[in-house]
PDB file of C-alpha atoms in Angstrom:
ATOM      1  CA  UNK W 196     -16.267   9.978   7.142  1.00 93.00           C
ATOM      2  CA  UNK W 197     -18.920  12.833   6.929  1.00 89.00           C
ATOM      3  CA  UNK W 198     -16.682  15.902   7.692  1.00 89.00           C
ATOM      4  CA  UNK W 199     -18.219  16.563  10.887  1.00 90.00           C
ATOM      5  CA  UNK W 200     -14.530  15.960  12.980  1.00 91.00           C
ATOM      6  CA  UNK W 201     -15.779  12.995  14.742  1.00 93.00           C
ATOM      7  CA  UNK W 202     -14.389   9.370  13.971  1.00 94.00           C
ATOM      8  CA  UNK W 203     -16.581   6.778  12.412  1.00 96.00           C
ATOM      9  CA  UNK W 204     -16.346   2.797  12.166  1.00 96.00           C
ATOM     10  CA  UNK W 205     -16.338   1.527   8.494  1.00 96.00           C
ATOM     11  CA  UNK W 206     -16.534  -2.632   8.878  1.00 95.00           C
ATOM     12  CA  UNK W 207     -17.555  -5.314   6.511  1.00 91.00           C
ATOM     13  CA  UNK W 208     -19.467  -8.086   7.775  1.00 90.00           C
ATOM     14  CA  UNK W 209     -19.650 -12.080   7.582  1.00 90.00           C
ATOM     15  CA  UNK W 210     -22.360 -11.245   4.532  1.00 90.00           C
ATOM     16  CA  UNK W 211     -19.843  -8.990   2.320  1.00 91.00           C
ATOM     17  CA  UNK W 212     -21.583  -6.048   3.610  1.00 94.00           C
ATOM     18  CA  UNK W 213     -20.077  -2.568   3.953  1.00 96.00           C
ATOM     19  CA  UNK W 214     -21.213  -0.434   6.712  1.00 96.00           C
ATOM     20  CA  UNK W 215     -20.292   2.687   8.386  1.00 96.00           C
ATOM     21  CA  UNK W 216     -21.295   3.754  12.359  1.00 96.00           C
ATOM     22  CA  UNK W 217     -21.522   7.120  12.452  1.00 95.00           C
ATOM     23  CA  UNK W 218     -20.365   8.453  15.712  1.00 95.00           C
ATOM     24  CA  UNK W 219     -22.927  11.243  16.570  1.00 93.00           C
ATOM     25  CA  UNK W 220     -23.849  12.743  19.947  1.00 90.00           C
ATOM     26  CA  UNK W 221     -26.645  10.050  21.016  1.00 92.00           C
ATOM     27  CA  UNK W 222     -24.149   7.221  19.789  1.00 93.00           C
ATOM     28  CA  UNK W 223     -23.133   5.214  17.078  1.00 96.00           C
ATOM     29  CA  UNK W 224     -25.242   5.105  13.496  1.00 95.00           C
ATOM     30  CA  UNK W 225     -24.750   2.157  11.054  1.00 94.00           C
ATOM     31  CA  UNK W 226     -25.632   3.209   7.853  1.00 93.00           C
ATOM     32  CA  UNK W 227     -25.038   0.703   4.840  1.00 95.00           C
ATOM     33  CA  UNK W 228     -22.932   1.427   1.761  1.00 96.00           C
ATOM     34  CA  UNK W 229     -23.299  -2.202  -0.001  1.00 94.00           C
ATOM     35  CA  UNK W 230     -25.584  -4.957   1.455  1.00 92.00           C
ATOM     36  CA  UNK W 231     -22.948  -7.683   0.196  1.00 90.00           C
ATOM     37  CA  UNK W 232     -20.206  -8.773  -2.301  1.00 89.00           C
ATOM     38  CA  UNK W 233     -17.059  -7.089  -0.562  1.00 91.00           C
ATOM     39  CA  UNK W 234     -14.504  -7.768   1.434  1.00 89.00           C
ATOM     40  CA  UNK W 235     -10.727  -6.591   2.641  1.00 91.00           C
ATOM     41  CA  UNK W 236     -11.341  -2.491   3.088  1.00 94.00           C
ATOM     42  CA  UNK W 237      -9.166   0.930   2.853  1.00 96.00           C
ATOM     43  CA  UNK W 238      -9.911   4.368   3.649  1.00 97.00           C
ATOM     44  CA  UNK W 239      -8.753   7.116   2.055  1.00 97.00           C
ATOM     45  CA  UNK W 240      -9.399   9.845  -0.696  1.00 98.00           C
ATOM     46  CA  UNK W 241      -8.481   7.964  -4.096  1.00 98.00           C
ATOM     47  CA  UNK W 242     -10.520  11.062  -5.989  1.00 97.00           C
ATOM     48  CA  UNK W 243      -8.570  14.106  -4.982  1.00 97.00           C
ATOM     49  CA  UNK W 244     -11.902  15.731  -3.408  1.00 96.00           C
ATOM     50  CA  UNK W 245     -10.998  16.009  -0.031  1.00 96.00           C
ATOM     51  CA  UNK W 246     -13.207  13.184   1.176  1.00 96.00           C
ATOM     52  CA  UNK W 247     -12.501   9.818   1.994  1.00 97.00           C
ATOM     53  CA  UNK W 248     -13.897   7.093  -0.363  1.00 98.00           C
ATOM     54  CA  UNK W 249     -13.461   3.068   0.460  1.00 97.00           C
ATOM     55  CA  UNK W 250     -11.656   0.848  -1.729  1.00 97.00           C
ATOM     56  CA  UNK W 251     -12.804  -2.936  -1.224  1.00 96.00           C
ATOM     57  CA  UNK W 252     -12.269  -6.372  -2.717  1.00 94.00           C
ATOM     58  CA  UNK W 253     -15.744  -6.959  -4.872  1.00 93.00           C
ATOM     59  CA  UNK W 254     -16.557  -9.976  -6.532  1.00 88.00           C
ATOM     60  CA  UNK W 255     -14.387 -11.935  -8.527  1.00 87.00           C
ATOM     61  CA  UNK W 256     -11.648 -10.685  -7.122  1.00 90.00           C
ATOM     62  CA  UNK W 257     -12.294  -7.384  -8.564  1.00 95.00           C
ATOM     63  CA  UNK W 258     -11.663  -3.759  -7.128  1.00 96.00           C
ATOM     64  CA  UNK W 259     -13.957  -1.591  -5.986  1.00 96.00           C
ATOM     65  CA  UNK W 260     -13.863   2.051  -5.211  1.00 97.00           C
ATOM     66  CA  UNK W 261     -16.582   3.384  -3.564  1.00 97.00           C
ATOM     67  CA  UNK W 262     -16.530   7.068  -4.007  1.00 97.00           C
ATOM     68  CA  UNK W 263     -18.473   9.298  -1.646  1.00 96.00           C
ATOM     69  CA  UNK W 264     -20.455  12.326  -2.996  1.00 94.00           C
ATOM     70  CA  UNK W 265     -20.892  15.817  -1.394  1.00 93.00           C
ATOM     71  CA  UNK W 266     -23.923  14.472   0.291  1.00 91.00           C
ATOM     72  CA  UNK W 267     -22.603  11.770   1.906  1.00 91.00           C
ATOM     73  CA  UNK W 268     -23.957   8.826  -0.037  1.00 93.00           C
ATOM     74  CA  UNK W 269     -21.277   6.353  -2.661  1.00 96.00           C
ATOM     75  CA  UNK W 270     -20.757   5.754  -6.015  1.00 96.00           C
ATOM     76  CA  UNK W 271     -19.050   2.211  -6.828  1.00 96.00           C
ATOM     77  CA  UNK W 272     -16.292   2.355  -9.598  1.00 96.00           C
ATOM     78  CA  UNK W 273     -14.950  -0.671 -10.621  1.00 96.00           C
ATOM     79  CA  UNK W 274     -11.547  -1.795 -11.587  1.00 96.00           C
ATOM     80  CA  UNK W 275     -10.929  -5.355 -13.506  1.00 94.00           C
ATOM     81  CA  UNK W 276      -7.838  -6.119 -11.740  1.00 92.00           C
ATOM     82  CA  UNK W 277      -6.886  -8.385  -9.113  1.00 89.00           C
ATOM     83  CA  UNK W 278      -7.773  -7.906  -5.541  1.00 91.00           C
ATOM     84  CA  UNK W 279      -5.551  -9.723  -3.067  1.00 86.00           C
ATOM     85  CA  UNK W 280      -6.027 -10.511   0.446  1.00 87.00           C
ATOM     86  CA  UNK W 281      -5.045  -6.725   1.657  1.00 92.00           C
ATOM     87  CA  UNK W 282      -5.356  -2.982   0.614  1.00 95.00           C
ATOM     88  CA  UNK W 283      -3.483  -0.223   2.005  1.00 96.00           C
ATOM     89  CA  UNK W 284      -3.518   3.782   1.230  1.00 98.00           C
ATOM     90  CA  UNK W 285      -0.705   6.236   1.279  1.00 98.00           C
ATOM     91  CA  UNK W 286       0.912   8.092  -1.413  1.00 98.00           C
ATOM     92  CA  UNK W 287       3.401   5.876  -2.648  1.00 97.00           C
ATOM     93  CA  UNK W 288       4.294   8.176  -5.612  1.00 97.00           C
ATOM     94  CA  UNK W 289       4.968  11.071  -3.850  1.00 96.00           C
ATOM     95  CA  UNK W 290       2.920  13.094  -6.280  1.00 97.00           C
ATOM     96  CA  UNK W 291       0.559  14.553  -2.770  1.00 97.00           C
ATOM     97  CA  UNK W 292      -2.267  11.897  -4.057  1.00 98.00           C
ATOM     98  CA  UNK W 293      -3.345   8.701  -2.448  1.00 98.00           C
ATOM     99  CA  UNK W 294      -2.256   5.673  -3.754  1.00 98.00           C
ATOM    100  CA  UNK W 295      -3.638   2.195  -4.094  1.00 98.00           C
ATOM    101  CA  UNK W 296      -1.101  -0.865  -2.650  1.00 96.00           C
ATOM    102  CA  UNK W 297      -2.939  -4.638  -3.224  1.00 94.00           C
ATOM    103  CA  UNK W 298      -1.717  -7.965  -3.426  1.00 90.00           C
ATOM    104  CA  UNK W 299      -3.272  -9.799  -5.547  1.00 88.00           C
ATOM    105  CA  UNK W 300      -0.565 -10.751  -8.231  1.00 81.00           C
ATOM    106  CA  UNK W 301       2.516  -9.978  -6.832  1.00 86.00           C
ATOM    107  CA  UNK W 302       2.920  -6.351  -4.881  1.00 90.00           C
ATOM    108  CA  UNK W 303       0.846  -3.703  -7.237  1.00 93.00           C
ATOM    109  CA  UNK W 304       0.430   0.197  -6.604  1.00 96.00           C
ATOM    110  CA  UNK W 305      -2.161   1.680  -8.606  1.00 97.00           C
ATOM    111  CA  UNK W 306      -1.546   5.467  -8.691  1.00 97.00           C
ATOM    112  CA  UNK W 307      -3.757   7.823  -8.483  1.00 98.00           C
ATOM    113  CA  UNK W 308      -4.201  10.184 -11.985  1.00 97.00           C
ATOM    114  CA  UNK W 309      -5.047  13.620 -12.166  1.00 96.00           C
ATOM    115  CA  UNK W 310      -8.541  13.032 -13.046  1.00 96.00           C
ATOM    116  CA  UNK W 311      -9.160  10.824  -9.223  1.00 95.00           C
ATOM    117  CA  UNK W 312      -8.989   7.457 -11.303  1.00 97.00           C
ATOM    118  CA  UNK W 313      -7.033   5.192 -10.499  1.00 97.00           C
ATOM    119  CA  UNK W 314      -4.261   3.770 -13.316  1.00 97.00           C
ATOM    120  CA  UNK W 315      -2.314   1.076 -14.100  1.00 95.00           C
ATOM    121  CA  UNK W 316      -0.298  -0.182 -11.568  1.00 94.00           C
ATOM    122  CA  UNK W 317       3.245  -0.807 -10.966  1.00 94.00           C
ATOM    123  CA  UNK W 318       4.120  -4.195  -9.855  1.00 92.00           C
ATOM    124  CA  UNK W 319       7.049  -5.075  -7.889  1.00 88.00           C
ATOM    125  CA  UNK W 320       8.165  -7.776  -5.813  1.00 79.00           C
ATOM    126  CA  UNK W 321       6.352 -11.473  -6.241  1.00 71.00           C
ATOM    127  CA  UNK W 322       5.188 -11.492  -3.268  1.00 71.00           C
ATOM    128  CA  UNK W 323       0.863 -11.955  -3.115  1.00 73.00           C
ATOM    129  CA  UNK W 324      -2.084 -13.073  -0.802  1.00 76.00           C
ATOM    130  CA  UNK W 325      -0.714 -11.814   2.393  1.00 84.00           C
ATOM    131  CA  UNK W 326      -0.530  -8.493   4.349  1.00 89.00           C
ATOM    132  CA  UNK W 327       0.441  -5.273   3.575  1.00 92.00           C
ATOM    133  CA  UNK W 328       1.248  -2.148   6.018  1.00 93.00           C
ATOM    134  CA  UNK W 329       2.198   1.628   4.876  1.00 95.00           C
ATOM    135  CA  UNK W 330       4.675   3.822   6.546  1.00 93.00           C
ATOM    136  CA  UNK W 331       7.807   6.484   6.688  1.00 92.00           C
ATOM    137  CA  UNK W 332      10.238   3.359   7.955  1.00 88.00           C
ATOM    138  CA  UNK W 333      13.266   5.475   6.539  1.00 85.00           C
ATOM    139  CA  UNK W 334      12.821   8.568   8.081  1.00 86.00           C
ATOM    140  CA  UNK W 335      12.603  10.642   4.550  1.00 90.00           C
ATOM    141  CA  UNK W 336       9.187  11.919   4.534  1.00 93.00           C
ATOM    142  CA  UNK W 337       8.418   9.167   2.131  1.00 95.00           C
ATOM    143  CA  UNK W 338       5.560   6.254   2.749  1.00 95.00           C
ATOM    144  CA  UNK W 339       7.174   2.847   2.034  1.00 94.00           C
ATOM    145  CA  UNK W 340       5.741  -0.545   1.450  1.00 93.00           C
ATOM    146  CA  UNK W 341       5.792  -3.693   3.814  1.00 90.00           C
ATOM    147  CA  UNK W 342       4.618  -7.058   2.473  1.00 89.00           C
ATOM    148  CA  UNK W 343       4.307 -10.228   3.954  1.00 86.00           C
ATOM    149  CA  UNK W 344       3.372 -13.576   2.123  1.00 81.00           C
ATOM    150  CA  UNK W 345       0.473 -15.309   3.160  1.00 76.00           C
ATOM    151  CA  UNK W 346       1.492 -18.897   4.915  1.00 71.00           C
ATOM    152  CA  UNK W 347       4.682 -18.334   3.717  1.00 70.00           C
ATOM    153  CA  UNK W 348       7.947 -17.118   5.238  1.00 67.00           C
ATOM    154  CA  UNK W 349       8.878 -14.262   2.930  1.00 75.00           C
ATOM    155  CA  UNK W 350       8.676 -10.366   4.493  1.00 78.00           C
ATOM    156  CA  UNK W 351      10.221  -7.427   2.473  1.00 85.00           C
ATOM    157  CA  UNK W 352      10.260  -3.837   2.793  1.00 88.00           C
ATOM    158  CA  UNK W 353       9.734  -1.765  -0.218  1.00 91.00           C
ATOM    159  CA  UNK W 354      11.004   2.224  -0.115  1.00 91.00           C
ATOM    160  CA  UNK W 355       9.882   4.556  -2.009  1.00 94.00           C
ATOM    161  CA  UNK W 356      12.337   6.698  -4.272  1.00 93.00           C
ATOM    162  CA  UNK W 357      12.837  10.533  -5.000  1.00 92.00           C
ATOM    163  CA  UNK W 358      11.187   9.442  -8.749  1.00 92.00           C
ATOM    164  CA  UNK W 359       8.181   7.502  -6.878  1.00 92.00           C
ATOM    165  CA  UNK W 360       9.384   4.153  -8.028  1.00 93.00           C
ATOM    166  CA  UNK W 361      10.241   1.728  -5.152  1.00 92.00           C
ATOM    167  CA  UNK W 362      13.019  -0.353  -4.457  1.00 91.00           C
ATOM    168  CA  UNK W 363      13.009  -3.635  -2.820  1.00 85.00           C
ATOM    169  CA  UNK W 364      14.982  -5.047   0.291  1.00 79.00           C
ATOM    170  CA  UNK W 365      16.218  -8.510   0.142  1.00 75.00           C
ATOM    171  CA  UNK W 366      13.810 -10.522   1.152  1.00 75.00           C
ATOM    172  CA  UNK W 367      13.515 -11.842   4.498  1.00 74.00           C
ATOM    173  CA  UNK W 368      13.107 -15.360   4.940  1.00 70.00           C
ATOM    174  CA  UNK W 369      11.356 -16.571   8.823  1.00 65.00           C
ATOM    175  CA  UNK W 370       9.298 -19.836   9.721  1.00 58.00           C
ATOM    176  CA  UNK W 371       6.846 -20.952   7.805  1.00 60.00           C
ATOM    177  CA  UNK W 372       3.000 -19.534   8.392  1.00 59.00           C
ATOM    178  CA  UNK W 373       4.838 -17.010  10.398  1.00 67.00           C
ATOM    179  CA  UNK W 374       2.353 -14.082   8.690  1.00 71.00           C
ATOM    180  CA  UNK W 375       0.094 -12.053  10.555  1.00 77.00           C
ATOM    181  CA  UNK W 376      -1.725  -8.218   9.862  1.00 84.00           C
ATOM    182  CA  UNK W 377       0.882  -5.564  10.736  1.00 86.00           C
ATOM    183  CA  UNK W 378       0.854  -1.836  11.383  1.00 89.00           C
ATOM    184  CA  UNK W 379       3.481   0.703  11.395  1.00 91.00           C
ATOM    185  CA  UNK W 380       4.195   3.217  13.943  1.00 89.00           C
ATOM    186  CA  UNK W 381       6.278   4.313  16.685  1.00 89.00           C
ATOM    187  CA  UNK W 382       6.025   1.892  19.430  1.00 87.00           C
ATOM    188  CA  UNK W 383       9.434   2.292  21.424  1.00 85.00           C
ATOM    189  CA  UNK W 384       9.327   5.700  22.081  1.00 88.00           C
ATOM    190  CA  UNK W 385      12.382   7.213  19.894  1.00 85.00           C
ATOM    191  CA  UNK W 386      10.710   9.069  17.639  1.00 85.00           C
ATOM    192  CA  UNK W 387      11.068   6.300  14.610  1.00 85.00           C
ATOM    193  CA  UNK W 388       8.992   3.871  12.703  1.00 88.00           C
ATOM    194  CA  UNK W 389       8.551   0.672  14.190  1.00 86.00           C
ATOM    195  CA  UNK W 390       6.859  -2.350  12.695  1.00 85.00           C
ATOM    196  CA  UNK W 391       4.554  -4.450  14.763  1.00 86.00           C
ATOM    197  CA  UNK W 392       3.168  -7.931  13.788  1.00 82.00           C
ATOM    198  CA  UNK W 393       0.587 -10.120  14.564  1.00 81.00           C
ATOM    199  CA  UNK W 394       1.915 -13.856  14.646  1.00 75.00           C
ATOM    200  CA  UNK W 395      -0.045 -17.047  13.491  1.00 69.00           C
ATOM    201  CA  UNK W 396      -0.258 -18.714  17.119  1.00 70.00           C
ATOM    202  CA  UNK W 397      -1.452 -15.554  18.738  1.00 73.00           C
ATOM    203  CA  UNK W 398       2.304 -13.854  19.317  1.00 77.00           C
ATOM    204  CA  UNK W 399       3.127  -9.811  19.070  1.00 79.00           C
ATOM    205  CA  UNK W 400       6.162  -9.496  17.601  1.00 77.00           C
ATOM    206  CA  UNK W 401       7.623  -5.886  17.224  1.00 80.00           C
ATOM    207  CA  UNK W 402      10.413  -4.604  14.919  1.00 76.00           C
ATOM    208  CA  UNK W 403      12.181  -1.855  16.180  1.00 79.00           C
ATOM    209  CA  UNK W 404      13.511   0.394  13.024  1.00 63.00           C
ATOM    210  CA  UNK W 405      16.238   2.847  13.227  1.00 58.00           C
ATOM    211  CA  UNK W 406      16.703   5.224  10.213  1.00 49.00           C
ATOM    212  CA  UNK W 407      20.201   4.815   9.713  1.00 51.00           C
ATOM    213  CA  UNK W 408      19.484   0.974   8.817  1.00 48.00           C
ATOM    214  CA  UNK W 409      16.849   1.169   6.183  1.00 46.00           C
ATOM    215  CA  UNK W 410      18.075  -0.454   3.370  1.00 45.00           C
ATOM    216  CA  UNK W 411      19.470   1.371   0.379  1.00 43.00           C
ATOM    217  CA  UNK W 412      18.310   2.122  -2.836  1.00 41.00           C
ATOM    218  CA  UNK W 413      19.562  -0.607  -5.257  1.00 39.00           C
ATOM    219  CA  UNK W 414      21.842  -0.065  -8.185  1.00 40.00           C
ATOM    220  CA  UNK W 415      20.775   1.171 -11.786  1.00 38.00           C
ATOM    221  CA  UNK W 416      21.463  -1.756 -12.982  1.00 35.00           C
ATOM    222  CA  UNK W 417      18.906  -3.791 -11.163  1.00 36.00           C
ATOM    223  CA  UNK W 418      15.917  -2.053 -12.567  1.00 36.00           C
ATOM    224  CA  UNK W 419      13.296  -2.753 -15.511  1.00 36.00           C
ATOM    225  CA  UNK W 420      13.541   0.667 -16.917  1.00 35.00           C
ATOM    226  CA  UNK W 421      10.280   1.892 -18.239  1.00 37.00           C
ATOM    227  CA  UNK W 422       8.998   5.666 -20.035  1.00 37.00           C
ATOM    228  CA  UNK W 423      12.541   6.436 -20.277  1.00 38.00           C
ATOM    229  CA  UNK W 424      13.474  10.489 -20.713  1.00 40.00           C
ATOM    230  CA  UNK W 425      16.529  12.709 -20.640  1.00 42.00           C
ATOM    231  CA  UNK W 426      15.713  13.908 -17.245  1.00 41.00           C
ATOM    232  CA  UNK W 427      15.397  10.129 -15.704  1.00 42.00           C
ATOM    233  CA  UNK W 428      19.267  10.602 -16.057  1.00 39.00           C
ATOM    234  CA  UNK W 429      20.182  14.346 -14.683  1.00 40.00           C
ATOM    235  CA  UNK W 430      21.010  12.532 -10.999  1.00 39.00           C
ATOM    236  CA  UNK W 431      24.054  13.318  -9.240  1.00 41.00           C
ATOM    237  CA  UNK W 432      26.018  10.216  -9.769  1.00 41.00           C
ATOM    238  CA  UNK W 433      27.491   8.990  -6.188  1.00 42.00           C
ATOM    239  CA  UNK W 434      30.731   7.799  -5.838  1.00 43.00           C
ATOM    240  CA  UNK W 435      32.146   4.601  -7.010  1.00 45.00           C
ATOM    241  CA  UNK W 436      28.961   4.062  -9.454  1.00 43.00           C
ATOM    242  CA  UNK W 437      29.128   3.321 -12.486  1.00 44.00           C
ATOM    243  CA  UNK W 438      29.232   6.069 -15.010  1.00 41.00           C
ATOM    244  CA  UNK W 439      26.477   4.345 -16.845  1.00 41.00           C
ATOM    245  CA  UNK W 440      23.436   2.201 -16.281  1.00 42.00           C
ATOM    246  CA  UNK W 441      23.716  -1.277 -17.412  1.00 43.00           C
ATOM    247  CA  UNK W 442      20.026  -2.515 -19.605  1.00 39.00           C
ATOM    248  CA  UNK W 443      17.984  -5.913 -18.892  1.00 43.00           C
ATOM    249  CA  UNK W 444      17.517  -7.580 -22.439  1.00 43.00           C
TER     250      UNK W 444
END
């Protein structure tokens, strides 16, 4: 967290508390960011400085960004939207900035703007209060989206697009309170993304993820088109498309 190439511990406590151990040669430090109010944390730059800042849940469901300064200490910025039970960090724009993923009202990625704010988010599928995980699970140099509904059975995957939209996978439907935390990575050995969850009842469950099966984009046609200009449409046009998009009224 402090530049100095060794790994800290950021954790929030039983009391709301955000606190950072600082791994240094006699041991670990805690120093405290916030004595209490926060909860659900991410770590990443969301500034564009270089150093990592901590987004967290504040209260009333707002979010806050805690922004670290060149010496070390945090500045709290606050955004009036809704926090949900997870955060996750990656850039999900593909502009080379960190991105903001919650879940509070449906799926939401809050982008990160040229000036290290971040701005109004996207929201995509309906699915809130549950976990989220960030990874390449289509092997295109792209972070994508994975969402899982909190005491629910609904799980999608949401990939991320050449124009950093995303597109969502049907939805997959499992047993009921079947959620869990999940984390992304290659667990089998070949090189791809694999998705590993943590099931109610205290079961591992692993989700081996070839790149040739990630799903496709979806049609034209099945997006809310938004900020629309003459480039949006200067794609090559695959075969067997339609020539034209078709509108949502």
């Amino acid at each position: 967290m402090n530049g100095d190439s060794r790994r800290d511990v950021v954790t929030y406590g039983d009391d709301g508390g955000i606190r950072i151990f600082r791994n240094e040669a006699s041991g670990f430090t805690p120093t405290t960011v916030t004595p209490s109010g926060e909860w659900n944390l991410a770590v990443g730059d969301l500034t564009g400085d270089g150093r990592p800042d901590i987004a967290a849940c504040g209260v009333n469901f707002v979010i806050d960004v805690f922004v670290q300064n060149t010496s070390g200490g945090f500045t709290v910025q606050t955004y009036d939207r809704a926090c949900g039970d997870d955060l996750v960090i990656a850039d999900f724009t593909g502009d080379g900035r960190n991105d903001l993923a919650s879940n509070g009202i449906s799926t939401q990625v809050f982008p990160q703007t040229t000036a290290g704010t971040l701005g109004a988010p996207d929201t995509y599928v309906g699915l809130s209060h549950g976990y989220l995980a960030a990874g390449d699970l289509n092997a295109d140099g792209r972070a994508d989206l994975l969402a899982i509904a909190h005491h629910a059975s609904e799980f999608i995957q949401l990939s991320q697009l050449e124009n950093g939209r995303m597109a969502a996978a049907p939805i997959i439907y499992r047993a009921l309170y079947w959620d869990g935390p999940m984390a992304i990575g290659d667990v089998t050995g070949d090189g791809k993304a694999d998705v590993v969850l943590a099931q109610n009842g205290g079961t591992l469950v692993t989700f081996p993820h070839a790149a040739s099966d990630a799903p496709a984009p979806l049609d034209p046609g099945e997006f809310w088109l938004e900020d629309i200009a003459p480039h949006d449409f200067r794609t090559r046009r695959p075969r067997g498309h339609r020539s034209c998009p078709r509108f949502r009224q």
